[in-house]
Coordinates of C-alpha atoms and ligand atoms in Angstrom, one line a residue:
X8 CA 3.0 6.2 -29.9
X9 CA 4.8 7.8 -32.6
X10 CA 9.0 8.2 -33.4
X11 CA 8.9 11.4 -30.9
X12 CA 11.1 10.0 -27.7
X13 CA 9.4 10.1 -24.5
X14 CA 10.9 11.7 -21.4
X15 CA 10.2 8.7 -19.3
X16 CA 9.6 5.4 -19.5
X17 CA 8.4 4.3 -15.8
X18 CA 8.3 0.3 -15.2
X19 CA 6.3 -1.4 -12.7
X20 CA 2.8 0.0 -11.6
X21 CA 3.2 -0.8 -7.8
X22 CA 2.9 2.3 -5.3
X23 CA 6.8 3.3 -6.3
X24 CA 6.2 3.3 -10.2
X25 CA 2.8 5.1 -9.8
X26 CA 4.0 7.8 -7.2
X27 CA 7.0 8.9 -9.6
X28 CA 5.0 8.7 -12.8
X29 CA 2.5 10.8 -10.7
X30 CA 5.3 12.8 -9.6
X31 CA 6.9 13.5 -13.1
X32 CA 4.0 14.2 -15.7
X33 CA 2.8 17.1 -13.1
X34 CA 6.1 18.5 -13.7
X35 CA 5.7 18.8 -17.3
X36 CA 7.2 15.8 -18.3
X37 CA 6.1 13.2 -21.1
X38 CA 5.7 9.9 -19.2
X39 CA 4.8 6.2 -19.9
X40 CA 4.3 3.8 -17.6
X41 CA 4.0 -0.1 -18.2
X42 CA 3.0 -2.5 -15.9
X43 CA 2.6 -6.0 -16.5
X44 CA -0.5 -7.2 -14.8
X45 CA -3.1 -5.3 -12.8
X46 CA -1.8 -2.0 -11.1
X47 CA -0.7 -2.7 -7.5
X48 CA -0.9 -6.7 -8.4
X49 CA 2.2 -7.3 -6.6
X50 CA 3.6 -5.9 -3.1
X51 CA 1.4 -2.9 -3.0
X52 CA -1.5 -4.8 -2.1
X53 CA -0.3 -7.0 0.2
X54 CA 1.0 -4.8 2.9
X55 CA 0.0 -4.2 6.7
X56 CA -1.8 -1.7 5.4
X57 CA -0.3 1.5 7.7
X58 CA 1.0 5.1 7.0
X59 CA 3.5 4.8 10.1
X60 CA 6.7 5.8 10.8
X61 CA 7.5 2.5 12.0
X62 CA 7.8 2.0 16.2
X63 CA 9.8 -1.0 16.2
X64 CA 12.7 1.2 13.9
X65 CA 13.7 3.1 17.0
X66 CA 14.5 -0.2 18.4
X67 CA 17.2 -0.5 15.5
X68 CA 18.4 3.3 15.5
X69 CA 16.7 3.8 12.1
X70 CA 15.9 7.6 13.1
X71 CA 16.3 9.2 9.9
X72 CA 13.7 6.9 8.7
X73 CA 10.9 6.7 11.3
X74 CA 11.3 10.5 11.0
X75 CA 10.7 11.0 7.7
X76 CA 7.8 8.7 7.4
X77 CA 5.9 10.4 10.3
X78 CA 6.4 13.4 8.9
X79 CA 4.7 12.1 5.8
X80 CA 2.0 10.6 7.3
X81 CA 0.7 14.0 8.2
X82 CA 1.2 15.0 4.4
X83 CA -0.7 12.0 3.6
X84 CA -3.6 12.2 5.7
X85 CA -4.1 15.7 4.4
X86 CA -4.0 14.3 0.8
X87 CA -6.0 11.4 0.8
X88 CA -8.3 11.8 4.1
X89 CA -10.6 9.2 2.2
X90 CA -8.4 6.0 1.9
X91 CA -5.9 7.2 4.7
X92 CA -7.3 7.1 8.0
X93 CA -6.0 7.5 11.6
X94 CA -5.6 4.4 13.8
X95 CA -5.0 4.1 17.6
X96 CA -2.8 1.2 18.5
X97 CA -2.9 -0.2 22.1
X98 CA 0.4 -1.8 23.0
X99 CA -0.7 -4.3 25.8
X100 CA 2.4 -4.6 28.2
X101 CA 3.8 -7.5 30.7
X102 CA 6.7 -8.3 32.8
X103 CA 8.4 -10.7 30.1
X104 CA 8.3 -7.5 27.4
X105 CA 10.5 -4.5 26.6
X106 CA 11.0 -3.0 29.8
X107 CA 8.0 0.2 30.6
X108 CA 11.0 2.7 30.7
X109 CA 12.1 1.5 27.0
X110 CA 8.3 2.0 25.8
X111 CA 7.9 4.8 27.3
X112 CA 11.2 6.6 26.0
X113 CA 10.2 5.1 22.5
X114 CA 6.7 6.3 22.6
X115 CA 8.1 10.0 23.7
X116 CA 10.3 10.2 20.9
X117 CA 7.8 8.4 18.2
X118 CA 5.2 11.7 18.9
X119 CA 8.3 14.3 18.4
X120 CA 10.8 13.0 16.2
X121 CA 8.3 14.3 12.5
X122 CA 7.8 17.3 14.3
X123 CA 4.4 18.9 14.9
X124 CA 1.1 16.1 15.0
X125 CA -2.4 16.2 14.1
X126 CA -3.0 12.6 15.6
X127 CA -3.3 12.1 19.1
X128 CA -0.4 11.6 21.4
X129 CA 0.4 8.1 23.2
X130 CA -0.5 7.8 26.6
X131 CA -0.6 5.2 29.6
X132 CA -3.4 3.2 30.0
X133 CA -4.6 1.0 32.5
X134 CA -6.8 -2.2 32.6
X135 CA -9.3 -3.7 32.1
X136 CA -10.5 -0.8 30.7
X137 CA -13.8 -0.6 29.1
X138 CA -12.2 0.2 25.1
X139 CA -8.6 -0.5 25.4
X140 CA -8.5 -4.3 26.2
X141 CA -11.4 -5.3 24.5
X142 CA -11.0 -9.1 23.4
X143 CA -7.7 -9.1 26.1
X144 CA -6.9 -11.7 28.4
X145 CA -7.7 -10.2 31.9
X146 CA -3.7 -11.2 32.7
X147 CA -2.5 -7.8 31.4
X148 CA -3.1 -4.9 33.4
X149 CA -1.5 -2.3 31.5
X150 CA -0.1 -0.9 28.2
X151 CA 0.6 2.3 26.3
X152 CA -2.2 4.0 23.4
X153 CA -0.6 5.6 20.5
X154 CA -1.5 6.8 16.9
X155 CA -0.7 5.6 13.4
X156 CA -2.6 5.3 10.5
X157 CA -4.0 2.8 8.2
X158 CA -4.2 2.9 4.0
X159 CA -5.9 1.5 1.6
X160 CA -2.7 0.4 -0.5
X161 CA -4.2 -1.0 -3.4
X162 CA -6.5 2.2 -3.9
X163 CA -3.8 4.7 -3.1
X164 CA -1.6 3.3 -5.8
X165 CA -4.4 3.8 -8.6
X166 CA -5.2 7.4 -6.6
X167 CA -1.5 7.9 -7.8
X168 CA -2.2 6.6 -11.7
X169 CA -5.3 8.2 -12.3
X170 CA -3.3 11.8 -11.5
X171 CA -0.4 10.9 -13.5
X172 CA -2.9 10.2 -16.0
X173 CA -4.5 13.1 -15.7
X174 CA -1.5 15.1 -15.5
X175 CA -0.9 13.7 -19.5
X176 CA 0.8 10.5 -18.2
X177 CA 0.0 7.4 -20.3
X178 CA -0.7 4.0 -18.4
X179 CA -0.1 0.7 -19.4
X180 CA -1.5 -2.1 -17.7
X181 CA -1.0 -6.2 -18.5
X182 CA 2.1 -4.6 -20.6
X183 CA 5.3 -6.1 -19.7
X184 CA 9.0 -4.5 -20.2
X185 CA 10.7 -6.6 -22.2
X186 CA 14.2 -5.0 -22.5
X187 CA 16.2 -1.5 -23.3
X188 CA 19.0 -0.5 -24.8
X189 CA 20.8 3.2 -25.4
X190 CA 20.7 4.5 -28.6
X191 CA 22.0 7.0 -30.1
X192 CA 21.7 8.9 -26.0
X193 CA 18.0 7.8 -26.0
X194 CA 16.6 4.5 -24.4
X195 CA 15.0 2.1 -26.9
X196 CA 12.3 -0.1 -25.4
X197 CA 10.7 -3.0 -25.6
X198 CA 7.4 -3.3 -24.1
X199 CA 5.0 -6.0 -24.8
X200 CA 1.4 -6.0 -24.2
X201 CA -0.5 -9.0 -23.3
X202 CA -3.1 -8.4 -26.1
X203 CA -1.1 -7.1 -28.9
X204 CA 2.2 -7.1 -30.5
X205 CA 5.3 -5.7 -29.0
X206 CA 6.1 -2.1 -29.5
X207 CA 9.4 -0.4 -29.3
X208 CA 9.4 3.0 -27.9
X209 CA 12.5 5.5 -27.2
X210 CA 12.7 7.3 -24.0
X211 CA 14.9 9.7 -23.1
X212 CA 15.3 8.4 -19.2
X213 CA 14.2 5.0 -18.1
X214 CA 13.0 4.1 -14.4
X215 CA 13.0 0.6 -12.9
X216 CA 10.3 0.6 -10.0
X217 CA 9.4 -2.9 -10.4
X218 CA 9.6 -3.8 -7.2
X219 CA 10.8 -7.7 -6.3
X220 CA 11.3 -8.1 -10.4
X221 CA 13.9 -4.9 -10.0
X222 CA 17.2 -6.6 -10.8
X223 CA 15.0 -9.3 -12.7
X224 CA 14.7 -6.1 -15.1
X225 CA 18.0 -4.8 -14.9
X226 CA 18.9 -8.1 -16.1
X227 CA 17.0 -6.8 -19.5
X228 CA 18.7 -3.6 -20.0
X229 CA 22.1 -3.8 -21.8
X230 CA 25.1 -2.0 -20.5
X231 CA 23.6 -0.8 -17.2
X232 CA 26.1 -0.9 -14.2
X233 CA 24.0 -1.5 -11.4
X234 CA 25.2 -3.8 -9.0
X235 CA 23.4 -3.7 -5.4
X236 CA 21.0 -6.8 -4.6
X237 CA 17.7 -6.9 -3.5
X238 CA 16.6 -8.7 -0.5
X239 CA 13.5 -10.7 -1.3
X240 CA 11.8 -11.5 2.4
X241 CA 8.0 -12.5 2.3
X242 CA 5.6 -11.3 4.7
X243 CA 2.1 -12.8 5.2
X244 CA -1.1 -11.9 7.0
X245 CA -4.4 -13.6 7.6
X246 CA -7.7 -12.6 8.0
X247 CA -10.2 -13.5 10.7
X248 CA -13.9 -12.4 11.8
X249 CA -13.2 -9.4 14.0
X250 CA -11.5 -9.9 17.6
X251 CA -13.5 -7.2 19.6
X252 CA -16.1 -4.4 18.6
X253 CA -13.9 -1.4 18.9
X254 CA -12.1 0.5 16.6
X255 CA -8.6 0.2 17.8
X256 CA -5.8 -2.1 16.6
X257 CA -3.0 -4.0 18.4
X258 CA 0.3 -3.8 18.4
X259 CA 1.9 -7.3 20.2
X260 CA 5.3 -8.1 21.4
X261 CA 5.9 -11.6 20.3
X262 CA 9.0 -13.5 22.6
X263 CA 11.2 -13.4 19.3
X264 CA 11.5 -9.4 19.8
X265 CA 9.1 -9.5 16.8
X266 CA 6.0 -7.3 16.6
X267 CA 2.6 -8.6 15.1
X268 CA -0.3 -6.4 14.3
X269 CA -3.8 -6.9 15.0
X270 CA -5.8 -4.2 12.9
X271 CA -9.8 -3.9 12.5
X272 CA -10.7 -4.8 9.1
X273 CA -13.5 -4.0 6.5
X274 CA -16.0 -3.3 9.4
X275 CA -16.7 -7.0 10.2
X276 CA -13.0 -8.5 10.2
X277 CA -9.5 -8.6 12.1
X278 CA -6.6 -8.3 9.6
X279 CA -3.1 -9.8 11.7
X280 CA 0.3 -9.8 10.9
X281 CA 3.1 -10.4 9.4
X282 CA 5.6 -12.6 9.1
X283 CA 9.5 -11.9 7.8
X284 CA 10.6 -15.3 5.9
X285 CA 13.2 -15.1 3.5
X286 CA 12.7 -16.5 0.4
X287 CA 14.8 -17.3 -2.9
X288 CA 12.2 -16.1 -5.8
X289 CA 9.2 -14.1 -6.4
X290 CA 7.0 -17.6 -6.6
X291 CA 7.9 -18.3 -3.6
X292 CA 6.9 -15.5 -1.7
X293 CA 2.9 -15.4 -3.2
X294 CA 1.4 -17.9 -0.2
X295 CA 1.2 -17.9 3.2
X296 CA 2.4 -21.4 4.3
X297 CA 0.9 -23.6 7.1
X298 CA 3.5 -22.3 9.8
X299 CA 2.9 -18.9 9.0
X300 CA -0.6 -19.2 9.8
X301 CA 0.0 -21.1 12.7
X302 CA 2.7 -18.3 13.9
X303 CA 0.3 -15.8 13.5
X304 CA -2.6 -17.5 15.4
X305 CA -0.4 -18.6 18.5
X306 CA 1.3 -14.3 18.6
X307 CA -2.7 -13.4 18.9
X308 CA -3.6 -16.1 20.9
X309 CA -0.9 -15.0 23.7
X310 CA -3.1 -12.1 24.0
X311 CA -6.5 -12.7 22.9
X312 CA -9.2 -14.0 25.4
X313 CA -11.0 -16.2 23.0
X314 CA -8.6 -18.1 21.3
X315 CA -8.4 -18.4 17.4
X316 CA -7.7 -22.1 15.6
X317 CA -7.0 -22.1 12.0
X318 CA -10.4 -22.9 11.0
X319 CA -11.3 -19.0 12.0
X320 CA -9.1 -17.9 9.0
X321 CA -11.4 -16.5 6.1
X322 CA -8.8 -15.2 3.9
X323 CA -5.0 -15.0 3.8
X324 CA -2.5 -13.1 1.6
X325 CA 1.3 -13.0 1.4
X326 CA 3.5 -10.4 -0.2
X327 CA 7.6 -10.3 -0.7
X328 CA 9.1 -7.2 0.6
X329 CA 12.0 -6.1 -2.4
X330 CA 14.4 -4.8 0.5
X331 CA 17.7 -3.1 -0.3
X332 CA 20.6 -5.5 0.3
X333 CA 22.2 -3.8 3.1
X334 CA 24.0 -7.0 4.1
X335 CA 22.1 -7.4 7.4
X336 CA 21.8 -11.3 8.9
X337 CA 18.5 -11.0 10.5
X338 CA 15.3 -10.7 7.6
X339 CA 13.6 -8.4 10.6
X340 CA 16.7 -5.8 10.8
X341 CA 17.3 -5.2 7.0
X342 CA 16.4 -1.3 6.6
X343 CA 12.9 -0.6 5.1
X344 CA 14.5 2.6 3.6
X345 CA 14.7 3.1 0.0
X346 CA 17.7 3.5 -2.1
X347 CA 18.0 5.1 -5.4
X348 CA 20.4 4.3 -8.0
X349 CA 21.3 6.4 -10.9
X350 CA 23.7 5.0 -14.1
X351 CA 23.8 7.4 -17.5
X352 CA 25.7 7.0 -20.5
X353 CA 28.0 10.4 -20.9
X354 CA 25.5 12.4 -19.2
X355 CA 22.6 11.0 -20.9
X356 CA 20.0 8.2 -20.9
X357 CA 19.9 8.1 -17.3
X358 CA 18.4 4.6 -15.5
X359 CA 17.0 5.3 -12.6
X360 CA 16.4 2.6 -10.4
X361 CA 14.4 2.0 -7.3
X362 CA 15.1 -0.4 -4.2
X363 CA 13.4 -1.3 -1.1
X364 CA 10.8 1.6 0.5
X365 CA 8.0 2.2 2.3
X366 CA 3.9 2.4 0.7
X367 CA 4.6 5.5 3.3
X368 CA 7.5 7.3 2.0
X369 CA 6.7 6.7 -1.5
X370 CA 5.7 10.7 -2.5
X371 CA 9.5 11.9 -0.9
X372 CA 10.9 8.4 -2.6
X373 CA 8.9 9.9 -5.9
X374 CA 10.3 13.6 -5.3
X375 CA 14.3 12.2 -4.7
X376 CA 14.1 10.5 -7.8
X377 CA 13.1 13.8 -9.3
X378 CA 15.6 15.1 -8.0
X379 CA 18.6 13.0 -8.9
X380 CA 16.5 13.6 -12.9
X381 CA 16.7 16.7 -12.7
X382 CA 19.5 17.6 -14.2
X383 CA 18.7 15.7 -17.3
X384 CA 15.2 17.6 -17.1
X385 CA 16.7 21.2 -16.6
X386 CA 12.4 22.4 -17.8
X387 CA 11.0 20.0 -15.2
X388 CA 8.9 22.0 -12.7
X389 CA 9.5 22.2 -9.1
X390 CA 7.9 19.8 -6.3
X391 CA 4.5 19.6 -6.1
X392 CA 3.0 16.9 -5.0
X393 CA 3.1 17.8 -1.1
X394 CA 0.3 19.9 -1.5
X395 CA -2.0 18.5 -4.5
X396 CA -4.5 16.2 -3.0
X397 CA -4.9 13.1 -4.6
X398 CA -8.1 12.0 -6.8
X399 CA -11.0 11.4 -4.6
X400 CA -9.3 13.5 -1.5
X401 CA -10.9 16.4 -1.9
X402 CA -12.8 16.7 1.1
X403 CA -11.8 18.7 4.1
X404 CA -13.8 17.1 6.7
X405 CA -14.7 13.2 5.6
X406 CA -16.8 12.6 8.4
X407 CA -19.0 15.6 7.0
X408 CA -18.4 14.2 3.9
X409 CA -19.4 10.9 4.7
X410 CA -22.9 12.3 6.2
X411 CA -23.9 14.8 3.0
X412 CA -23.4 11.8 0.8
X413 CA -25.3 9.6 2.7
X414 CA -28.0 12.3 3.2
X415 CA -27.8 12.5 -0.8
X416 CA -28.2 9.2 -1.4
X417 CA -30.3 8.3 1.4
X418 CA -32.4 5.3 -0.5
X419 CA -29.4 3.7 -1.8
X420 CA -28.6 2.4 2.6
X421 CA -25.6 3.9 4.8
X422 CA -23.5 1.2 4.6
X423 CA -23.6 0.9 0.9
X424 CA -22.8 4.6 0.7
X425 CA -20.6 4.2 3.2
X426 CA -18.2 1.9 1.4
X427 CA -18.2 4.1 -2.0
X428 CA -17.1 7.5 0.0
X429 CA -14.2 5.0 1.7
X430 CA -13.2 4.2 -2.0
X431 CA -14.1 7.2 -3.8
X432 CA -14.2 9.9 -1.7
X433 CA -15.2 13.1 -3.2
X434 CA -15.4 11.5 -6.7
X435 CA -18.7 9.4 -5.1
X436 CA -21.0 11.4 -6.8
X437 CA -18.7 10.3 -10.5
X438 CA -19.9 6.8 -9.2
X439 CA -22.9 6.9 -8.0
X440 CA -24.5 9.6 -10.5
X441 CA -28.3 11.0 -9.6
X442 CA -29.6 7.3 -8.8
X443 CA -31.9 7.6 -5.8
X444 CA -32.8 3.7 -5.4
X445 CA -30.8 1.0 -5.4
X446 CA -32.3 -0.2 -9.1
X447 CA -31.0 2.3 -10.6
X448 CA -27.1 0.6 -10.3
X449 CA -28.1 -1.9 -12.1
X450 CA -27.1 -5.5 -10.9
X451 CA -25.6 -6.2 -7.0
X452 CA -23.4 -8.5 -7.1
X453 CA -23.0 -8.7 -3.2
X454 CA -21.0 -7.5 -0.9
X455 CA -22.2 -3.4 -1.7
X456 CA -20.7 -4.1 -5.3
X457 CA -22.7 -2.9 -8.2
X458 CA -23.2 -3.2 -11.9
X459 CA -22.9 0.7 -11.8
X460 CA -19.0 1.0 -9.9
X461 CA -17.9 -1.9 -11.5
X462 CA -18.4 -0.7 -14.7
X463 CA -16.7 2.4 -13.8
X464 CA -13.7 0.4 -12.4
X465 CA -13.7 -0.8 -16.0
X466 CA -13.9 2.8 -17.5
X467 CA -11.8 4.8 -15.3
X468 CA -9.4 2.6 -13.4
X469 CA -8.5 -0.2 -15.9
X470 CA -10.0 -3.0 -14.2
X471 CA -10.2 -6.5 -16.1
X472 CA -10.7 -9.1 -14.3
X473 CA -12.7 -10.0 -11.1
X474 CA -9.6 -9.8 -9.0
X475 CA -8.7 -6.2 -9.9
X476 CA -12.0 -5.2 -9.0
X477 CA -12.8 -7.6 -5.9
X478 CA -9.5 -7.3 -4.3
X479 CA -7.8 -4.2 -5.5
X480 CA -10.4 -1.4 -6.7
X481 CA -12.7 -2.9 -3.2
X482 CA -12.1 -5.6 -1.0
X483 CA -16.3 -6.3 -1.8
X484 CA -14.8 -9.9 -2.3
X485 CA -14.1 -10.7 1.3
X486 CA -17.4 -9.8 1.8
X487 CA -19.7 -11.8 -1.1
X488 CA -19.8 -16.2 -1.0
X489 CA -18.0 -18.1 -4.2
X490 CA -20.8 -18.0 -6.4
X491 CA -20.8 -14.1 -6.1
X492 CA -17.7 -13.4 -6.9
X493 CA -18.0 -16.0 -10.0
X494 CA -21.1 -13.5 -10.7
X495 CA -18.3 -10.9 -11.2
X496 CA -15.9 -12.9 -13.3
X497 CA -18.9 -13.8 -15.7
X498 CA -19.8 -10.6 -15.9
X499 CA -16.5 -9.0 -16.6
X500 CA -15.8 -11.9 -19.1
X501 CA -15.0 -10.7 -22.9
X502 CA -15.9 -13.2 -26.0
X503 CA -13.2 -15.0 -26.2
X504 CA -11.8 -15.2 -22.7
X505 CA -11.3 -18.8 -21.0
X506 CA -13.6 -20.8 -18.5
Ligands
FAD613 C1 4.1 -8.0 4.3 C2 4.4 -6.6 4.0 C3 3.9 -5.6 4.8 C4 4.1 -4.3 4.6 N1 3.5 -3.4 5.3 C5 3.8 -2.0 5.1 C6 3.1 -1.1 5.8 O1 2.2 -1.4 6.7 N2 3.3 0.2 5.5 C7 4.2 0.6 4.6 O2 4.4 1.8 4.5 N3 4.9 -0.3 3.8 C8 4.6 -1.6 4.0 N4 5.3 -2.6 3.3 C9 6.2 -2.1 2.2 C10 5.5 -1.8 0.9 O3 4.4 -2.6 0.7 C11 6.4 -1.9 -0.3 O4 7.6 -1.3 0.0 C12 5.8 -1.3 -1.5 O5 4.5 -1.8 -1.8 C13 6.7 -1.5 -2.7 O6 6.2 -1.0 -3.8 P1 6.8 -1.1 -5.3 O7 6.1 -0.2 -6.2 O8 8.3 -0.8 -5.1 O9 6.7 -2.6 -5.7 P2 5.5 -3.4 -6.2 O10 4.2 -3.0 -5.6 O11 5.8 -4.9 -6.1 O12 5.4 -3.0 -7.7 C14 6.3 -3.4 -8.7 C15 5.5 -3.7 -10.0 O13 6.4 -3.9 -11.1 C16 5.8 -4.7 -12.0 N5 6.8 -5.3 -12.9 C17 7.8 -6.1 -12.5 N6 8.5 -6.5 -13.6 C18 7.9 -5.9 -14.7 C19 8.1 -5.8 -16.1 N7 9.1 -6.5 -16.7 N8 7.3 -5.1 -16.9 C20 6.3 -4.4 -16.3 N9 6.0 -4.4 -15.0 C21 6.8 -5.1 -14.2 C22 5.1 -5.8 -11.0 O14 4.1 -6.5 -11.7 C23 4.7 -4.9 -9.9 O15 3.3 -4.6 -9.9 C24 5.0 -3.9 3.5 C25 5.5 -4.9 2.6 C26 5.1 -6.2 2.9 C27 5.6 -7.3 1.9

């Protein structure tokens, strides 16, 4: 790493710390990032999974923020077409809701406020109807259709890394931050990698993205005078085999004002949720808990025809939301906006920390913090990144896309090819080289997982374990039985690891 101080040490490889790493080494600037366990381990993979601006944050006059974020969405869709795609949501409406007039208004506003659309407009909608209240009870006779978008979290973080790594970024994954202090108008850091001993490096600007950890790690740095809190408030989602066979999601008004989302998943699954539960640590914010299930089940079950139980639920995950302390009673009405705190030393070392946000807003997060750097970095470039696609999202049309590859790889099956463009987009050919059978990717694991991307998970996107590459790199793993996915962990084992 040598005695020569970097320009930026980034901490915390979640969507936030990716995005401005990202950001910063394609403005010239000399940049580290550490994370401590797998990239996008933490809340980054355990969202609702949408590029939205956020419907129910007109409801709480939280303009400034629902407009920004649909304005991104359409910079997002344009930059990752592969892993961002657009969603219609089908707001089923009754008597007991939100009055029509309120909806409607909202709606009106939701299309306009970003400014000009690519998606569809909302519109009115009567039922039954023969794709709009598929899996509905026949009680509700009408409801509203608008248009959002839905992410692949997990993958659009490492989208993020693998730029800033190829922009001359260096990633550090299963590396912790340890602690910092100013020297000599330079940051001296301690990072320490799981394998390996500790390293100190200096860095001439330090940036705390760690998400729920974030005042966990301003507790390590000496002499910083950040005071604002974080809001830790868990949010939880379960995952059941899929509600109807079209491609729309819900949106549901639950009687506590509350909305709950019911979102097609992985082709053959319904992804619902979430919950907003306060919590008082990190540890307690990583499981969904018995009442969270069963809340989520009876908000579906007011709507669904076929009622779910709890022995439906395949697979469940639970995230906490690191929200800015804004001082707000109600865990539902604390803004989602970010907040960006800067402290420095005479003008130099600055500390840049990161609170609360959006997986949507992350690039204009990423670009404010550059920003609020640059006078430190008076040779940093200008903004970029609202034009460079990400890794993978070169492809102007993907549906075209989708088609050539699975005319090229036409004896490897279109569903197998299928679910390498969704995760690799134009960087499928990378993955799947000139094999023309299925033999030539070596072992299947299940699932459409094979010997041959795995082993490029390993190489290219610093996968370790199975979980990185079964729940992070793919979500192959809700798709494969136990002994499958202990296929993958044998494989991926090194000499040495334990049982
Ligand atoms: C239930 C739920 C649903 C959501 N749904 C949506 C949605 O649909 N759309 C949307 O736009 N947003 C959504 N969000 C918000 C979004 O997920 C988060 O705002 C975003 O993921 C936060 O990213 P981050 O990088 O700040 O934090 P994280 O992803 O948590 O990343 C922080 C990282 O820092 C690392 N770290 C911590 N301490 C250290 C240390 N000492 N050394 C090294 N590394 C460290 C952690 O391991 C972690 O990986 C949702 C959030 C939740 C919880």
């Amino acid at each position: 790493m040598g005695t020569q101080a970097l320009d930026l040490l980034v901490v915390g490889g979640g969507i936030n710390g990716a995005g401005i790493a990202r950001d910063a080494a394609g403005r010239g600037l000399a940049v580290t990032l550490v994370e401590q366990g797998d990239l996008a381990s933490a809340t980054s993979s355990g969202s609702s999974k949408l590029i939205h601006g956020g419907l129910r944050y007109l409801e709480q006059y939280q303009f400034k923020l629902v407009r920004e974020a649909l304005m991104e969405r359409e910079v997002l869709l344009r930059l990752a077409p592969h892993i961002i795609r657009p969603l219609l949501f089908v707001l089923p409406h009754d008597a007991s809701m939100r009055p029509m007039w309120m909806i409607r208004a909202g709606l009106w506003l939701y299309d306009r406020l970003g400014g000009p659309i690519t998606l569809p407009r909302s519109v009115p909608v009567t039922f039954p109807h023969m794709e709009f209240s598929a899996g509905l009870k026949p009680d509700f006779r009408s409801g509203f259709v608008y248009s959002d978008c839905r992410v692949d979290d997990a993958r659009l973080t490492i989208a993020n890394a693998l730029s800033a790594r190829a922009k001359g970024a260096t990633i550090l994954t299963r590396t912790r931050f340890e602690g910092a202090k100013r020297v000599d108008g330079e940051w001296e850091a301690r990072i320490a990698p799981r394998a390996g001993a500790a390293q100190t490096l200096r860095a001439k600007a330090l940036v705390n993205a760690a998400g729920p950890w974030v005042v966990d790690v301003l507790d390590r740095i000496q002499g910083d005078r950040i005071t604002d809190k974080v809001r830790l408030v868990k949010g939880s989602h379960i995952v059941v085999p899929k509600v109807h066979s079209q491609r729309h999601a819900y949106i549901l008004q639950n009687p506590d004002k509350r909305v709950v989302f019911v979102i097609p998943y992985e082709n053959d699954f319904t992804l619902i949720g979430t919950t907003d539960v306060p919590v008082a640590s990190i540890d307690e914010g990583t499981r969904i808990t018995t009442d969270e299930i069963r809340y989520l089940i009876a908000a579906a079950n007011r709507f669904l025809m076929k009622p779910l139980a709890e022995s439906d639920v395949v697979s469940t995950y639970a995230a906490v939301r690191p929200l800015y302390d804004d001082g707000s009673a109600n865990p539902s009405e604390v803004t989602r906006d970010f907040v960006l705190k800067v402290d420095h030393d005479a003008f130099k070392a600055p500390l840049l920390t990161v609170f609360g946000g959006k997986i949507t807003t992350y690039r204009r997060l990423a670009e404010d913090a550059m920003k609020l750097l640059e006078n430190y970095f008076p040779e940093a470039g200008k903004p970029w990144t609202a034009t460079e696609v990400l890794p993978g999202g070169d492809v102007r049309n993907f549906n075209a896309f989708r088609d050539d590859m699975q005319a090229r790889y036409t004896g490897l099956g279109r569903n197998f090819v299928d679910g390498v463009v969704r995760r690799h987009g134009s960087r499928t050919p990378q993955v799947l080289g000139d094999a023309t059978l299925p033999e030539a990717l070596g072992r299947h694991f299940g699932g459409g997982l094979t010997q041959r991307e795995v082993e490029y998970f390993v190489a290219e996107e610093w996968a370790e374990t199975a979980d990185d590459v079964l729940w992070r790199r793919t979500k192959c793993g809700l798709h494969m039985r136990e002994d499958e996915r202990r296929s993958v962990a044998e494989f991926l084992r090194k000499p040495g690891d334990s049982e």
